[in-house]
PDB file of C-alpha atoms in Angstrom:
ATOM      1  CA  MET A   1      -0.019   0.251   0.045  1.00  0.00           C
ATOM      2  CA  THR A   2       1.358   3.094  -1.151  1.00  0.00           C
ATOM      3  CA  GLN A   3       1.883   5.800   1.344  1.00  0.00           C
ATOM      4  CA  PRO A   4      -0.279   8.874   2.223  1.00  0.00           C
ATOM      5  CA  ASP A   5       0.837  12.220   0.436  1.00  0.00           C
ATOM      6  CA  SER A   6       0.944  15.038   2.577  1.00  0.00           C
ATOM      7  CA  LEU A   7      -3.232  16.414   1.594  1.00  0.00           C
ATOM      8  CA  GLU A   8      -4.675  12.533   2.832  1.00  0.00           C
ATOM      9  CA  ALA A   9      -2.009  12.945   5.834  1.00  0.00           C
ATOM     10  CA  ASP A  10      -3.680  16.076   7.199  1.00  0.00           C
ATOM     11  CA  LEU A  11      -6.878  14.656   6.122  1.00  0.00           C
ATOM     12  CA  VAL A  12      -6.474  12.164   8.294  1.00  0.00           C
ATOM     13  CA  GLU A  13      -4.368  13.674  11.403  1.00  0.00           C
ATOM     14  CA  ALA A  14      -7.724  16.876  11.205  1.00  0.00           C
ATOM     15  CA  TYR A  15     -10.434  13.102  11.213  1.00  0.00           C
ATOM     16  CA  GLU A  16      -8.838  11.632  14.166  1.00  0.00           C
ATOM     17  CA  ALA A  17      -8.383  14.981  16.243  1.00  0.00           C
ATOM     18  CA  GLY A  18     -12.188  15.153  15.816  1.00  0.00           C
ATOM     19  CA  LYS A  19     -11.684  18.669  13.519  1.00  0.00           C
ATOM     20  CA  LEU A  20     -13.860  17.463  10.790  1.00  0.00           C
ATOM     21  CA  LYS A  21     -17.395  17.859  10.968  1.00  0.00           C
ATOM     22  CA  SER A  22     -20.775  16.101   8.973  1.00  0.00           C
ATOM     23  CA  VAL A  23     -22.292  18.820   6.206  1.00  0.00           C
ATOM     24  CA  ALA A  24     -25.156  16.329   5.711  1.00  0.00           C
ATOM     25  CA  SER A  25     -28.719  16.328   6.927  1.00  0.00           C
ATOM     26  CA  LYS A  26     -30.099  14.075   8.894  1.00  0.00           C
ATOM     27  CA  ALA A  27     -32.501  13.460   5.695  1.00  0.00           C
ATOM     28  CA  GLU A  28     -29.545  12.810   3.772  1.00  0.00           C
ATOM     29  CA  LEU A  29     -26.899  10.574   5.544  1.00  0.00           C
ATOM     30  CA  SER A  30     -29.927   8.359   5.847  1.00  0.00           C
ATOM     31  CA  ARG A  31     -31.092   9.048   2.228  1.00  0.00           C
ATOM     32  CA  LEU A  32     -27.286   8.145   1.530  1.00  0.00           C
ATOM     33  CA  ARG A  33     -27.294   4.573   3.995  1.00  0.00           C
ATOM     34  CA  ALA A  34     -30.157   3.267   2.065  1.00  0.00           C
ATOM     35  CA  ALA A  35     -28.862   3.045  -1.086  1.00  0.00           C
ATOM     36  CA  ALA A  36     -25.119   2.324   0.382  1.00  0.00           C
ATOM     37  CA  ARG A  37     -26.914  -1.001   1.583  1.00  0.00           C
ATOM     38  CA  ALA A  38     -29.339  -1.367  -1.770  1.00  0.00           C
ATOM     39  CA  THR A  39     -26.462  -0.979  -4.485  1.00  0.00           C
ATOM     40  CA  ALA A  40     -23.967  -3.539  -2.051  1.00  0.00           C
ATOM     41  CA  ILE A  41     -26.706  -6.252  -1.556  1.00  0.00           C
ATOM     42  CA  LYS A  42     -25.745  -8.620  -4.216  1.00  0.00           C
ATOM     43  CA  ASP A  43     -27.416 -11.404  -3.704  1.00  0.00           C
ATOM     44  CA  ARG A  44     -27.602 -12.899  -7.846  1.00  0.00           C
ATOM     45  CA  ARG A  45     -24.580 -14.524  -9.547  1.00  0.00           C
ATOM     46  CA  VAL A  46     -24.769 -14.302 -13.702  1.00  0.00           C
ATOM     47  CA  ASN A  47     -22.368 -15.601 -15.971  1.00  0.00           C
ATOM     48  CA  ILE A  48     -21.765 -14.160 -19.284  1.00  0.00           C
ATOM     49  CA  ARG A  49     -19.044 -14.837 -22.281  1.00  0.00           C
ATOM     50  CA  LEU A  50     -17.378 -12.135 -23.482  1.00  0.00           C
ATOM     51  CA  SER A  51     -15.076 -11.911 -26.215  1.00  0.00           C
ATOM     52  CA  ALA A  52     -11.316 -12.388 -25.039  1.00  0.00           C
ATOM     53  CA  GLY A  53     -10.387  -9.129 -26.228  1.00  0.00           C
ATOM     54  CA  ASP A  54     -13.109  -6.805 -24.704  1.00  0.00           C
ATOM     55  CA  LEU A  55     -12.426  -9.171 -21.557  1.00  0.00           C
ATOM     56  CA  GLN A  56      -8.920  -8.284 -21.407  1.00  0.00           C
ATOM     57  CA  ASP A  57      -9.494  -4.625 -22.215  1.00  0.00           C
ATOM     58  CA  ILE A  58     -11.808  -4.200 -18.909  1.00  0.00           C
ATOM     59  CA  GLN A  59      -9.385  -5.690 -16.547  1.00  0.00           C
ATOM     60  CA  VAL A  60      -7.414  -2.861 -18.065  1.00  0.00           C
ATOM     61  CA  LYS A  61      -9.447  -0.762 -17.287  1.00  0.00           C
ATOM     62  CA  ALA A  62     -10.496  -2.007 -13.729  1.00  0.00           C
ATOM     63  CA  LEU A  63      -6.636  -1.863 -13.588  1.00  0.00           C
ATOM     64  CA  ALA A  64      -7.018   2.093 -14.207  1.00  0.00           C
ATOM     65  CA  GLU A  65      -9.691   1.946 -11.920  1.00  0.00           C
ATOM     66  CA  GLY A  66      -8.128   0.232  -9.007  1.00  0.00           C
ATOM     67  CA  MET A  67     -10.561  -2.380  -9.085  1.00  0.00           C
ATOM     68  CA  PRO A  68     -11.425  -6.175  -9.635  1.00  0.00           C
ATOM     69  CA  TYR A  69     -13.051  -6.212 -12.972  1.00  0.00           C
ATOM     70  CA  GLN A  70     -16.289  -7.850 -11.793  1.00  0.00           C
ATOM     71  CA  THR A  71     -17.328  -4.749  -9.877  1.00  0.00           C
ATOM     72  CA  LEU A  72     -16.107  -2.917 -12.737  1.00  0.00           C
ATOM     73  CA  ILE A  73     -18.524  -4.778 -14.935  1.00  0.00           C
ATOM     74  CA  ALA A  74     -21.055  -4.554 -12.046  1.00  0.00           C
ATOM     75  CA  SER A  75     -21.255  -1.071 -12.050  1.00  0.00           C
ATOM     76  CA  ILE A  76     -21.711   0.057 -15.294  1.00  0.00           C
ATOM     77  CA  LEU A  77     -24.309  -2.791 -15.895  1.00  0.00           C
ATOM     78  CA  HIS A  78     -26.169  -0.286 -12.505  1.00  0.00           C
ATOM     79  CA  LYS A  79     -24.947   2.907 -13.803  1.00  0.00           C
ATOM     80  CA  TYR A  80     -26.977   0.915 -17.455  1.00  0.00           C
ATOM     81  CA  VAL A  81     -30.208   0.309 -15.777  1.00  0.00           C
ATOM     82  CA  THR A  82     -30.296   2.948 -13.517  1.00  0.00           C
ATOM     83  CA  GLY A  83     -30.313   5.382 -16.186  1.00  0.00           C
ATOM     84  CA  ARG A  84     -27.075   7.143 -15.678  1.00  0.00           C
ATOM     85  CA  LEU A  85     -24.478   5.327 -18.528  1.00  0.00           C
ATOM     86  CA  GLU A  86     -24.698   7.917 -21.390  1.00  0.00           C
ATOM     87  CA  GLU A  87     -24.162   6.719 -24.906  1.00  0.00           C
ATOM     88  CA  ARG A  88     -21.229   9.304 -26.377  1.00  0.00           C
ATOM     89  CA  LYS A  89     -22.831  10.641 -29.433  1.00  0.00           C
ATOM     90  CA  SER A  90     -20.483  11.539 -32.217  1.00  0.00           C
ATOM     91  CA  GLY A  91     -20.171  15.652 -33.489  1.00  0.00           C
ATOM     92  CA  GLY A  92     -21.354  16.559 -29.837  1.00  0.00           C
ATOM     93  CA  SER A  93     -25.049  16.589 -30.466  1.00  0.00           C
ATOM     94  CA  ALA A  94     -27.150  16.116 -27.126  1.00  0.00           C
ATOM     95  CA  PRO A  95     -27.810  12.655 -26.405  1.00  0.00           C
ATOM     96  CA  ALA A  96     -31.838  11.467 -26.839  1.00  0.00           C
ATOM     97  CA  PRO A  97     -34.383  11.771 -25.201  1.00  0.00           C
ATOM     98  CA  LYS A  98     -35.002   8.808 -22.021  1.00  0.00           C
ATOM     99  CA  ALA A  99     -38.537   6.989 -21.557  1.00  0.00           C
ATOM    100  CA  LYS A 100     -39.239   5.851 -18.473  1.00  0.00           C
ATOM    101  CA  THR A 101     -40.042   1.908 -17.865  1.00  0.00           C
ATOM    102  CA  PRO A 102     -43.817   0.738 -15.699  1.00  0.00           C
ATOM    103  CA  THR A 103     -40.992   0.528 -13.041  1.00  0.00           C
ATOM    104  CA  GLY A 104     -39.923   3.611 -13.183  1.00  0.00           C
ATOM    105  CA  ARG A 105     -36.648   3.533 -14.662  1.00  0.00           C
ATOM    106  CA  SER A 106     -34.787   5.136 -17.611  1.00  0.00           C
ATOM    107  CA  SER A 107     -34.928   3.590 -20.154  1.00  0.00           C
ATOM    108  CA  ARG A 108     -33.435   4.590 -23.966  1.00  0.00           C
ATOM    109  CA  SER A 109     -35.977   3.926 -27.296  1.00  0.00           C
ATOM    110  CA  ASP A 110     -33.219   2.516 -29.348  1.00  0.00           C
ATOM    111  CA  ALA A 111     -32.187  -0.175 -26.551  1.00  0.00           C
TER     112      ALA A 111
END
């Protein structure tokens, strides 16, 4: 594990000395805790086939992000199904409008 830089060391010192305080409201903290719990629950396993090249590219990107490649895949899938993953359009045009599915999630009509 790498040593913390001076900013990180200062933050740790301030935290341990009790000099930092939360700026989040109790309601916001409660909402964030519930979201974290819901995100952390992984109770299903899936098996998928990928091309060797795609898997290698995913592993390289995951290494650059500092996370396991399975976590990166799960994160990408989660962002997609919650409507937070946007397709990049060439030419700088705006993304296509999203439609709501019966579950209330955003969905692209061309997906």
